[in-house]
Coordinates of C-alpha atoms in Angstrom, one line a residue:
X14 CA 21.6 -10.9 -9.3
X15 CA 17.9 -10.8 -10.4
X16 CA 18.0 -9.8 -14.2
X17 CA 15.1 -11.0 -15.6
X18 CA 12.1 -8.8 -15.6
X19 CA 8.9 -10.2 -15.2
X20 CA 5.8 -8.9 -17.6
X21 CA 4.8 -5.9 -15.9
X22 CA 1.7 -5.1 -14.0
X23 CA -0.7 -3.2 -16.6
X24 CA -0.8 -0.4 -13.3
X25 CA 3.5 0.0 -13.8
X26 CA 3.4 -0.1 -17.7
X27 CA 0.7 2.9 -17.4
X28 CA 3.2 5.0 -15.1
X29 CA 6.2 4.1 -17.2
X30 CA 4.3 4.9 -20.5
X31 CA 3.8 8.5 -19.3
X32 CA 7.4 8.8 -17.7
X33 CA 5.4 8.6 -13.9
X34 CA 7.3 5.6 -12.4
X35 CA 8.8 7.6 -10.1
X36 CA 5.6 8.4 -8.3
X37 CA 6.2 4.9 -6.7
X38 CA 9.1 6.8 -4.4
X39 CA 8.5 8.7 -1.2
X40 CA 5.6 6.6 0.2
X41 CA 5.0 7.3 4.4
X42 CA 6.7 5.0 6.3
X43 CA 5.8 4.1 10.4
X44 CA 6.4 1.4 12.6
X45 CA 4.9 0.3 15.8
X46 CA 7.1 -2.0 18.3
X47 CA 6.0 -3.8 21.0
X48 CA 8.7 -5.1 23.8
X49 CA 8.5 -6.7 27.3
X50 CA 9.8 -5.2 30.4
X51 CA 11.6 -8.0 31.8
X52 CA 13.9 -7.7 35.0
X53 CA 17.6 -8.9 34.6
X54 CA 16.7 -12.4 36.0
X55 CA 14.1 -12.6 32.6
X56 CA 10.9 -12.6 34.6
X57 CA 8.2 -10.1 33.1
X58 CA 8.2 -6.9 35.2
X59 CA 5.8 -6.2 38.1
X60 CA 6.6 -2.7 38.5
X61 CA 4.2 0.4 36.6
X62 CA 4.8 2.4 33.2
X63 CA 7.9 4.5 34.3
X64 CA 6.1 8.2 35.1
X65 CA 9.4 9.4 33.4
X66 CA 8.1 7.9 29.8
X67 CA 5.1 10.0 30.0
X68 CA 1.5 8.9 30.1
X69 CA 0.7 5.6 28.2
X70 CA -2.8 7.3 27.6
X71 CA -1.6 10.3 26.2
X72 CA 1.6 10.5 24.8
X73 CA 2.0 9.8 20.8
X74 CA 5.3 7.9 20.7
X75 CA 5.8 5.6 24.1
X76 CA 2.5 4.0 25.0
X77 CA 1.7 0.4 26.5
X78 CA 0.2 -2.3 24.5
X79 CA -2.1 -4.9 26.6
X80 CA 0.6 -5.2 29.5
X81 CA 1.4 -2.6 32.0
X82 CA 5.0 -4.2 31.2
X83 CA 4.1 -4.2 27.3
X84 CA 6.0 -0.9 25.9
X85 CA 4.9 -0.1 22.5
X86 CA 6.8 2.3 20.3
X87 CA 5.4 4.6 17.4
X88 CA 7.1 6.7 15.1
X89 CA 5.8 9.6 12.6
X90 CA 5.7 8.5 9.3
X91 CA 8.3 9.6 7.4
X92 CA 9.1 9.2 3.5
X93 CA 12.6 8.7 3.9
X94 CA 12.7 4.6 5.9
X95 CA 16.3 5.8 7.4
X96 CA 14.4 8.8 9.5
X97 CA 12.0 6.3 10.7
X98 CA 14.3 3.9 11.5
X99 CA 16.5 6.9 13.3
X100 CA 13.2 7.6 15.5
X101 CA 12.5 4.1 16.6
X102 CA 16.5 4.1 17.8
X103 CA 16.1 7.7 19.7
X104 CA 13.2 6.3 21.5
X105 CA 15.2 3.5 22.5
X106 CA 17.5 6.0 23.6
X107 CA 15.5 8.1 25.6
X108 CA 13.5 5.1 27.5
X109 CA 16.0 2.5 28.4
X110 CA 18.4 5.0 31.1
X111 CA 14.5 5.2 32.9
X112 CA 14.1 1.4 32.8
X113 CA 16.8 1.0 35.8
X114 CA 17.7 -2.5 36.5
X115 CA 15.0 -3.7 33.5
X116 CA 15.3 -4.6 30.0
X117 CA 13.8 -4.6 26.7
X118 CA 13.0 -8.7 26.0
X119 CA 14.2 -9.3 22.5
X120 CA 12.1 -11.9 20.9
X121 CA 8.1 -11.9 20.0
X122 CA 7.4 -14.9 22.0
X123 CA 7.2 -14.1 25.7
X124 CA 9.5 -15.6 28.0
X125 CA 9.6 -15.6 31.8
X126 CA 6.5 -15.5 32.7
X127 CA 4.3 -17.3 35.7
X128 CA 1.3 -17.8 34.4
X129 CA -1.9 -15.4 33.1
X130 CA -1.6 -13.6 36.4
X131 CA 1.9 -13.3 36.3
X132 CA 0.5 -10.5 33.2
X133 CA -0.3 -7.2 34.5
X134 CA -3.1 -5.2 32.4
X135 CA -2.2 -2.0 31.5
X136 CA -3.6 1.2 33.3
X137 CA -4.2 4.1 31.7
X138 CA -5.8 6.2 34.7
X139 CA -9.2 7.4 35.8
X140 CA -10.5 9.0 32.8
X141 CA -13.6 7.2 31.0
X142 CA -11.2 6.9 28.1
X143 CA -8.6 5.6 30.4
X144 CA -11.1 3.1 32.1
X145 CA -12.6 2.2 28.8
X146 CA -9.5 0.7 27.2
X147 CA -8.9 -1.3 30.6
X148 CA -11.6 -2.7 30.7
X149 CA -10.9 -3.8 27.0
X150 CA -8.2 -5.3 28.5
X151 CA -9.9 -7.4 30.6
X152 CA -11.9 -8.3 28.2
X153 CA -9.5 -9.7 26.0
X154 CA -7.9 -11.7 29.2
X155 CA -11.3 -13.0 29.8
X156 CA -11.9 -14.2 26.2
X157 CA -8.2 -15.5 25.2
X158 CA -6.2 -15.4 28.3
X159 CA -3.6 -13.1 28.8
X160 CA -0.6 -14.8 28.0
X161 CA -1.5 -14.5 24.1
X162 CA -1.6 -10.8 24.7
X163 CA 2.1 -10.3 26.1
X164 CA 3.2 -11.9 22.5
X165 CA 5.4 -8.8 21.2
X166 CA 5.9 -7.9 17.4
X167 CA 6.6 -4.9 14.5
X168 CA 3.6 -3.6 12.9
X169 CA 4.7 -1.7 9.9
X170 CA 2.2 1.2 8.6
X171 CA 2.4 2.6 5.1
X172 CA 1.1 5.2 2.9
X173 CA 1.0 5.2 -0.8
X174 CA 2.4 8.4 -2.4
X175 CA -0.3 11.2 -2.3
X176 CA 1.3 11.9 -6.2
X177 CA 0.5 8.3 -7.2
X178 CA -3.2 8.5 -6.7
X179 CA -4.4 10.6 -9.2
X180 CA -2.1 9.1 -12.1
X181 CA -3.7 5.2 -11.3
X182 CA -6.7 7.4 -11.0
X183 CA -6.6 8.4 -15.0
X184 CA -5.7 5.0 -15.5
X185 CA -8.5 3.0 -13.8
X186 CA -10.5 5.0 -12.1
X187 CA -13.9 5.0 -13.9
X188 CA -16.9 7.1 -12.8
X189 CA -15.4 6.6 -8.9
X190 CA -14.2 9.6 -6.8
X191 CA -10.5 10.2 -6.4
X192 CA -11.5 9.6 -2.7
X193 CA -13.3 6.1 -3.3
X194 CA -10.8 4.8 -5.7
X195 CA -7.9 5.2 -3.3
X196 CA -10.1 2.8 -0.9
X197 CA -10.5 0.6 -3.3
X198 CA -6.8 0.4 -4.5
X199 CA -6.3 -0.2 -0.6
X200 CA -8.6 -3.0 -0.6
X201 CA -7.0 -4.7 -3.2
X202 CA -3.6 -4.2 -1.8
X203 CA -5.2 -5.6 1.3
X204 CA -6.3 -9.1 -0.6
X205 CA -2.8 -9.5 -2.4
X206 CA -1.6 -9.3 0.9
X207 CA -3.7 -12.0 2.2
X208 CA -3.0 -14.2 -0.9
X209 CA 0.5 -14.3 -0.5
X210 CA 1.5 -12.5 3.1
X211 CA 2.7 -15.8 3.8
X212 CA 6.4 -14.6 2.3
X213 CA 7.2 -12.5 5.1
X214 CA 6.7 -15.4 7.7
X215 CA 8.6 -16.9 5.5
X216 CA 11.7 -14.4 5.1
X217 CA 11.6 -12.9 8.3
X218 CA 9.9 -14.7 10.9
X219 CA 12.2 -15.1 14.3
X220 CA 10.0 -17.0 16.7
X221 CA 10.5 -20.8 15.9
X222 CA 10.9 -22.2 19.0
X223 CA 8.9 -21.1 22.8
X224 CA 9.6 -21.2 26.5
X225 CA 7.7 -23.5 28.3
X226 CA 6.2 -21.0 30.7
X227 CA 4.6 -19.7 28.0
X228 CA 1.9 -22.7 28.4
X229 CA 1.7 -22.6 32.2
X230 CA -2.1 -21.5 32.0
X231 CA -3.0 -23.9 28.7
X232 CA -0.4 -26.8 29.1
X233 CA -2.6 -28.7 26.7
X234 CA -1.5 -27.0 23.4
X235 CA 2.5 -27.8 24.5
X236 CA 1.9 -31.6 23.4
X237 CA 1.7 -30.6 19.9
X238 CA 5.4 -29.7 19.8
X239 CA 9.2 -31.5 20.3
X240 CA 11.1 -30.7 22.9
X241 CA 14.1 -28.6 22.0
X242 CA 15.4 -28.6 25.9
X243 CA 13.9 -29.2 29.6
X244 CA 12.6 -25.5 29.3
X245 CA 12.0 -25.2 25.3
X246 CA 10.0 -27.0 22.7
X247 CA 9.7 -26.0 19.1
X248 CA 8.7 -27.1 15.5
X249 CA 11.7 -28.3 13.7
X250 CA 10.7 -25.9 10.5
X251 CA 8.8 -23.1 12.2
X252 CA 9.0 -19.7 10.8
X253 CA 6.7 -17.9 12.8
X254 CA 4.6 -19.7 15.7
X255 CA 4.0 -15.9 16.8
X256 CA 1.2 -16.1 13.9
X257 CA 0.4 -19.9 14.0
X258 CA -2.3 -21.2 16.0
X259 CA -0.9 -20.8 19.5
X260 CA 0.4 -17.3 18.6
X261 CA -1.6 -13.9 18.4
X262 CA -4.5 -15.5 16.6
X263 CA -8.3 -16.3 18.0
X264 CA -10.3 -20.1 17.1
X265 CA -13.4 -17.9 18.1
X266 CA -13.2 -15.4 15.5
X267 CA -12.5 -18.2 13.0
X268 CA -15.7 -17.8 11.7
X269 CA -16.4 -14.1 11.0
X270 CA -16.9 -13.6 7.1
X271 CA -15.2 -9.9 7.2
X272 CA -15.8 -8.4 3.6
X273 CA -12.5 -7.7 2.0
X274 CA -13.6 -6.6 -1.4
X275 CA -15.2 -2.9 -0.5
X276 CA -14.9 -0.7 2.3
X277 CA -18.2 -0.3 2.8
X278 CA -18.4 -4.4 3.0
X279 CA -15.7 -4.4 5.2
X280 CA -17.3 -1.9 7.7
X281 CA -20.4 -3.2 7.7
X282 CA -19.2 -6.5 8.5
X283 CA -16.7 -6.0 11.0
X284 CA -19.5 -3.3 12.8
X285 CA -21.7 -6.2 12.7
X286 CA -19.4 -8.8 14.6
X287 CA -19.1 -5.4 17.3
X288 CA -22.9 -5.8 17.6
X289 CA -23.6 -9.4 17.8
X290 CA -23.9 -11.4 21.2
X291 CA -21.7 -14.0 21.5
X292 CA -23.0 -16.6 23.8
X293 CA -19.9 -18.2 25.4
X294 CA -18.8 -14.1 26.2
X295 CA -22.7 -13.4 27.6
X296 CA -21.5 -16.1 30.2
X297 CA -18.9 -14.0 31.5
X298 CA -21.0 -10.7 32.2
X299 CA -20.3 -7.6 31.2
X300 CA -20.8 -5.4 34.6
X301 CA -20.8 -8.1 37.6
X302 CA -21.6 -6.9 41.0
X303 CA -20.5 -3.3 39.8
X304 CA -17.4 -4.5 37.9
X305 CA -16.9 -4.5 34.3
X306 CA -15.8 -7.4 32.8
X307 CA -15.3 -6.2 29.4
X308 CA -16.6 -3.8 27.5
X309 CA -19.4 -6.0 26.0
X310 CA -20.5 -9.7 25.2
X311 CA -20.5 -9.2 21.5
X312 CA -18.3 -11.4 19.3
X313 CA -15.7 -8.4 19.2
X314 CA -15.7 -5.8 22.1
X315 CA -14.0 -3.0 19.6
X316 CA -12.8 -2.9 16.0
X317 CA -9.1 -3.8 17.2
X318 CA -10.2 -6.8 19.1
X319 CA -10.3 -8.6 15.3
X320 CA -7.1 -10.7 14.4
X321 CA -5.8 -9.6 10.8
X322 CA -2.6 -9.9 9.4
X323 CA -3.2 -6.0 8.0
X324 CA -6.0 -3.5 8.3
X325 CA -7.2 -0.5 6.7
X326 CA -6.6 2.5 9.1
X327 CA -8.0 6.3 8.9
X328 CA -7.2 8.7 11.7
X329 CA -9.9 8.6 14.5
X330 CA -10.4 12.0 16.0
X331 CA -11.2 12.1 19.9
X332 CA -13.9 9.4 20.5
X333 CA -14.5 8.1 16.8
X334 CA -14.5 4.8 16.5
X335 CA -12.5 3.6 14.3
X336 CA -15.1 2.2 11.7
X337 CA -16.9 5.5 11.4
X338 CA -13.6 7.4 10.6
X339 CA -13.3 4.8 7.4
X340 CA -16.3 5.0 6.0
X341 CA -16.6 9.2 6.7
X342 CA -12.7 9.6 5.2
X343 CA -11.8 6.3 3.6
X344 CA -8.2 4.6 4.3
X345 CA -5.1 6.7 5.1
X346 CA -2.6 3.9 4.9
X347 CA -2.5 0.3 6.5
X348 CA -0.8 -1.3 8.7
X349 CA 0.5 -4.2 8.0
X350 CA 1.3 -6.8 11.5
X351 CA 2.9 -9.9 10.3
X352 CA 6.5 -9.1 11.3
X353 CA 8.3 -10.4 14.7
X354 CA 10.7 -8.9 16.3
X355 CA 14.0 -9.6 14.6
X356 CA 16.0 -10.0 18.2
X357 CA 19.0 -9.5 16.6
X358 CA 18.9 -5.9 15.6
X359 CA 18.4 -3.8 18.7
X360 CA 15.4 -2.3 17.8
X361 CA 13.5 -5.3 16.5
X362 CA 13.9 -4.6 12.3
X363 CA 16.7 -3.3 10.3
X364 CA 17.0 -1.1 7.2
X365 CA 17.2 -4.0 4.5
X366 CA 13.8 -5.8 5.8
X367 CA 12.4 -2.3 5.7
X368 CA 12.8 -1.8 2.1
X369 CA 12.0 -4.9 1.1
X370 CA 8.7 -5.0 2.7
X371 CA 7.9 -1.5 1.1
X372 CA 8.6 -2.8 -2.3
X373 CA 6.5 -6.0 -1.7
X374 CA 3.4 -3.6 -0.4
X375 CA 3.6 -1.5 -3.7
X376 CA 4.0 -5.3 -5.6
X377 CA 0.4 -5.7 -4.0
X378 CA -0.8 -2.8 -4.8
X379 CA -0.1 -2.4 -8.7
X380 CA -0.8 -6.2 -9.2
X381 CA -4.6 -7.0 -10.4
X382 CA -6.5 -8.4 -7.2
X383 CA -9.8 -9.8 -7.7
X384 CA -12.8 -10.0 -5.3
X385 CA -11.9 -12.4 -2.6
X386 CA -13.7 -16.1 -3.1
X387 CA -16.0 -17.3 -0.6
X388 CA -13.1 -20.1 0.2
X389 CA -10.7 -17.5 -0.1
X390 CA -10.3 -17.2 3.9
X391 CA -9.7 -20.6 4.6
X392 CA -6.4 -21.0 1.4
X393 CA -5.0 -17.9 2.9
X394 CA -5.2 -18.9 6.6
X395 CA -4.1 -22.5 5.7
X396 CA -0.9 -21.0 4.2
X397 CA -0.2 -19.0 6.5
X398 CA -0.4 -21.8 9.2
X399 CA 1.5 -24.0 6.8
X400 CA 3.9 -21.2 6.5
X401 CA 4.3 -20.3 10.5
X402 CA 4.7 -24.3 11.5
X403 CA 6.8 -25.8 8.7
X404 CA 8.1 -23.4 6.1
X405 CA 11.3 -24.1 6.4
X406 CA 10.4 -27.9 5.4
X407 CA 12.0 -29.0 2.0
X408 CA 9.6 -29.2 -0.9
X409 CA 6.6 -27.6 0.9
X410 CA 3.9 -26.9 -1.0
X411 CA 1.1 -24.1 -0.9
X412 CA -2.1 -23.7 -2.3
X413 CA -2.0 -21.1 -5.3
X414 CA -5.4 -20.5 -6.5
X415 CA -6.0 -24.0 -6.0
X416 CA -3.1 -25.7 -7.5
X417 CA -0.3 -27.4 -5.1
X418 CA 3.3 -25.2 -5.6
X419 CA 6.6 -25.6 -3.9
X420 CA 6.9 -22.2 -1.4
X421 CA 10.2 -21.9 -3.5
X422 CA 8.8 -21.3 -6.6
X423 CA 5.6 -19.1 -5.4
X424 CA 8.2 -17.0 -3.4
X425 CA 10.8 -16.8 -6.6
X426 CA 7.4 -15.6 -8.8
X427 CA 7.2 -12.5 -6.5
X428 CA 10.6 -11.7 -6.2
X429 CA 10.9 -11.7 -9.8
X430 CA 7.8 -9.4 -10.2
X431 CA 9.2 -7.6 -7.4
X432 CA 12.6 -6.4 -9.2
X433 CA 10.7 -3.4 -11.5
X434 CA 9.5 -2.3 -8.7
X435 CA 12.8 -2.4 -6.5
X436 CA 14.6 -0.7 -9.9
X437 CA 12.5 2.4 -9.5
X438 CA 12.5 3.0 -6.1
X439 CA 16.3 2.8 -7.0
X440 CA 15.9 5.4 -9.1
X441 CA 18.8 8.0 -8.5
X442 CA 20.4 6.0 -5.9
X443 CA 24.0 4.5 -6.8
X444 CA 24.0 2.2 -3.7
X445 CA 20.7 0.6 -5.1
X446 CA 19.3 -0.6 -1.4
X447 CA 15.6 -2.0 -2.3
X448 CA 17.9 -4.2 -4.8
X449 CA 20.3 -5.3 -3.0
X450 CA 17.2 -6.0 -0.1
X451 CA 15.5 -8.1 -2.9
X452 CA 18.9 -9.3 -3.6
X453 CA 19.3 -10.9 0.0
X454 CA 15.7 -12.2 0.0
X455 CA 16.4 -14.4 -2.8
X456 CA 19.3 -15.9 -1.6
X457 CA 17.2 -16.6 1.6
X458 CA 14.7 -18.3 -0.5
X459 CA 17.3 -20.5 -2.0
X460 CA 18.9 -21.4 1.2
X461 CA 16.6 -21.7 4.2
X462 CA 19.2 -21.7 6.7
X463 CA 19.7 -18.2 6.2
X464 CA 16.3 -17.5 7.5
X465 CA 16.2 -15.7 10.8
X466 CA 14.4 -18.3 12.7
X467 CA 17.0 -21.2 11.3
X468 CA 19.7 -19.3 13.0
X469 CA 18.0 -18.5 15.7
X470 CA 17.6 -22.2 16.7
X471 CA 21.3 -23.1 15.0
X472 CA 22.7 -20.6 17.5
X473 CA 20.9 -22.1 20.3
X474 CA 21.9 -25.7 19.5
X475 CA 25.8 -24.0 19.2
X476 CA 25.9 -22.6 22.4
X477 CA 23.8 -24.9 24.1
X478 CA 21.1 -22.9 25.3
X479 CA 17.3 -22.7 25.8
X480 CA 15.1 -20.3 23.9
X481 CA 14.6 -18.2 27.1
X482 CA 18.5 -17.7 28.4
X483 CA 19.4 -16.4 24.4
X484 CA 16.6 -14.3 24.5
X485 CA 17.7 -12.9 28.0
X486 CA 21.2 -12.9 26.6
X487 CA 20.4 -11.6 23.6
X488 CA 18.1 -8.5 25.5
X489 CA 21.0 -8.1 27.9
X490 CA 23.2 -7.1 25.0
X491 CA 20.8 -4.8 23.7
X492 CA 20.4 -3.2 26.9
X493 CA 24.3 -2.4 26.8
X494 CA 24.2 -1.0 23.5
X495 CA 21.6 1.6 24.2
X496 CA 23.1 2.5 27.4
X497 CA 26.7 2.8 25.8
X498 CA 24.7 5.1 23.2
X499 CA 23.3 7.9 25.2
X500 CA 20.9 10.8 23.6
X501 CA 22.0 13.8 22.2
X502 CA 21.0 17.1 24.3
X503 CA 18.4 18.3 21.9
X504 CA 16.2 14.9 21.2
X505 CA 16.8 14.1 25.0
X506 CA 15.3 17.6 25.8
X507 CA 12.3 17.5 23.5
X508 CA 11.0 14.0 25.2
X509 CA 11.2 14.9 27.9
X510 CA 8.8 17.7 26.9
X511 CA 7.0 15.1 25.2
X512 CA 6.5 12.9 28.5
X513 CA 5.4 16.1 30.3
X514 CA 3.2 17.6 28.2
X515 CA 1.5 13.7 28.0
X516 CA 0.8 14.2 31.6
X517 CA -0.8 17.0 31.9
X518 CA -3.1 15.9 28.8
X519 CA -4.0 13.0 30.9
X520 CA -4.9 14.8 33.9
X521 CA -6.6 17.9 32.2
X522 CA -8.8 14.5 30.5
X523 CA -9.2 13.5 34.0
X524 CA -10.5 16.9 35.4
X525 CA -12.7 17.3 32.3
X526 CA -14.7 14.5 32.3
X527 CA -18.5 15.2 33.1
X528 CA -20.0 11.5 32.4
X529 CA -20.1 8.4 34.4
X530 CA -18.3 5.7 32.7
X531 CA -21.9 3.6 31.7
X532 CA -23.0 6.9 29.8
X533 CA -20.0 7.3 28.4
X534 CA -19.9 4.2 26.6
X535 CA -23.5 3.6 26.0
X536 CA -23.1 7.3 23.6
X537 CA -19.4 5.8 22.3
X538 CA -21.3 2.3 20.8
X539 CA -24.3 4.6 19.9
X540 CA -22.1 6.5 17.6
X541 CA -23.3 5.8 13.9

């Protein structure tokens, strides 16, 4: 039991001054979940988006990721975490009778494939929409190989309350716009993230260990780890290699200086990596002999193409790049893309991790968070890394505004600065979830063995297996439960309108389209 409260954020003394803590509740909730078709035999699916799902272009909820065999999930935001939670389960529902004698793979890290051409790209038809993010695609497998693109995880997307705003507003506002200060609360909920991010690797990281196919096209990078088993290596005290070096990460975008500390900093900077030649991408081409190649040879192709643990997000309408809708409406909410796939909870994250990561958003967001240092990249990347590879060693330490501290004591600091917080969103609830979430965090602090990716490997050293038979196991399971659960009448019917509405969408695209495609994205990078 966590009793002792921490001195309070000057932000959370404000709101409970005036008797307005409870503006911290009913915050928008979404999550995003990627998953690989695999067949039954593990190997990563050949076959195209099931037409029964609806179009990947179109439809709002089932979509494909950088695979053809990448499904990618999205719910509504909802306030209440239990509704979102219920969506991402009635997707499940509704897709997995149409995935015949496929499967869902369970973990982050891909297993059972053959190589980067074992990887199918994703198609999203003959629209210059549809052709534009395929030839992203390619881009991307042209740059970093496509096996780091099949890498699977849980981005988790969150809104603070609409009622909040103008209360933190009246307390440290200043001369700045209701508009302007909410993106620059963002921003600094964005840079406590960064600082200290590293927890949720930490807590809920479930990819410690890899199958060896994974490094079929870049068997160089498997010397740097033990061998678990013939088909397995791992790092003894890995959290997360999903987000460590070999994971979803890019060395050539380790140099970008992206501006944290304003919006407009951050969109000037990231527009100006989209404008920049790169010279080892001019190599490659952009159009050769007719074919694109990728969408550009600038150091990003698009805004998305850049490797953050959480970005600032604002609805794009139809052809509005994404940097343009920031800086004309500021940030909506961000997403936040640090989580992996918890493989044993059918749909990849549970109610408990939910909550707590909800509480530990709002932590960053009422805590003071100063302009990020020019050195400020490299501590938090370090940490992170340190986090991913080892953080499961005993007595590791991280660098806390350049001091040395044990990632026990960092990690008990937030969680005791975290309890407040968990107490109000408590508020009128006798079961007390976000507690007892904080509650179960602590105690994995205090015993690392209780960290997802420690039992992950304990229960492959118990049964004896390598990483890719549990995670074929573990899918196969999953597979049952969904088909022993089948979708009631009403949700069943309204996909299915969902999936054929997305069709026709995607064909009345098709049949509207007056542009060739070079037109089309010459005015889409001209937009300013």
């Amino acid at each position: 039991m966590i009793t002792n409260y921490c001195c309070l954020p000057d932000r959370l003394k404000y709101l409970i001054a005036r008797d307005q803590q409870y503006l911290l509740k009913q915050g928008l909730k979404g999550i995003e979940k990627e998953s690989l078709r695999i067949s039954e035999q593990g190997a990563i699916s050949q076959k195209p988006h099931p037409r029964a799902l609806g179009s990947a272009l179109t439809h709002p909820y089932i979509t494909t990721d950088y695979s053809e065999a990448l499904l990618e999930f999205i719910t509504p935001p909802f306030a209440d975490i239990k509704q979102t939670l219920d969506y991402m389960h009635q997707i499940h529902q509704f897709v997995y009778p149409h995935l015949g004698d496929e499967m869902l793979l369970a973990t982050s890290m891909p297993c059972g494939i053959d190589g980067d051409l074992s990887i199918p790209i994703a198609e999203y038809g003959t629209s210059n929409i549809g052709k534009m993010k395929h030839i992203y695609r390619k881009g991307l497998w042209h740059r970093y190989g496509r096996t780091m693109q099949a890498i699977a995880g849980i981005h988790f997307n969150y809104s603070v309350p609409q009622g909040l705003w103008p209360a933190l507003h009246g307390y440290d506002g200043g001369d700045l716009s209701l508009e302007d200060f909410i993106s620059k609360s963002y921003f600094g909920l964005i840079r406590n993230f960064h600082r200290q991010g590293w927890l949720i690797l930490y807590l809920f990281g479930a990819s410690p260990a890899i199958c060896k196919t994974f490094f079929k096209s870049r068997l160089q990078l498997m010397q740097q780890f033990k061998e678990f088993d013939d088909h397995t290596v791992f790092h003894p005290y890995a959290t997360s290699l999903r987000m460590s070096d070999i994971g979803y990460k890019s060395k050539n975008q380790a140099g970008l200086k992206i501006d944290y500390n304003s919006l407009e900093g951050y969109v000037q900077s990231l527009s100006a990596a989209i404008n920049t030649p790169y010279p080892e991408y001019q190599a490659i081409g952009v159009k050769v002999d007719g074919d694109y190649q990728q969408l550009n040879a600038n150091i990003l192709q698009i805004e998305n193409e850049f490797y953050s643990t959480m970005r600032p997000k604002q609805i794009a309408k139809s052809g509005e790049k994404p940097t343009l809708a920031l800086k004309r409406r500021g940030v909506l909410y961000v997403e936040m893309r640090s989580l992996d796939l918890n493989l044993l909870n059918p749909i990849g994250i549970d109610e408990s991790t939910a909550r707590f990561v909800e509480a530990f958003l709002l932590y960053c967001l009422l805590h003071d968070s100063p302009p990020q240092g020019p050195d400020e990249f490299q501590i938090n990347n370090g940490n992170q890394l340190l986090v991913a590879n080892q953080g499961r060693q005993p007595g590791l330490e991280l660098n806390r505004n350049g001091t040395p501290v044990t990632l026990q004591n960092w990690a008990h600091d937030i969680l005791c600065a975290m309890q407040p917080i968990c107490a109000v969103l408590d508020r009128g609830s006798l079961d007390r979830p976000y507690q007892l979430a904080l509650q179960h965090q602590l105690a994995v602090v205090d015993n690392p063995a209780l960290t997802p990716s420690a039992r992950i490997l304990a229960c492959m050293r118990e049964n004896g297996q390598e990483f890719g038979c549990f995670a074929s196991n573990t899918s196969a399971l999953h597979k049952h439960y969904f088909n022993a659960e089948p979708l009631d009448a009403d949700s069943q019917r309204q996909f299915e309108e969902l999936a054929a509405t997305s069709l026709r969408k995607q064909a009345e695209i098709e049949a509207g389209d007056t542009l060739d495609f070079d037109e089309f994205l010459s005015r889409y990078f001209a937009q300013s």
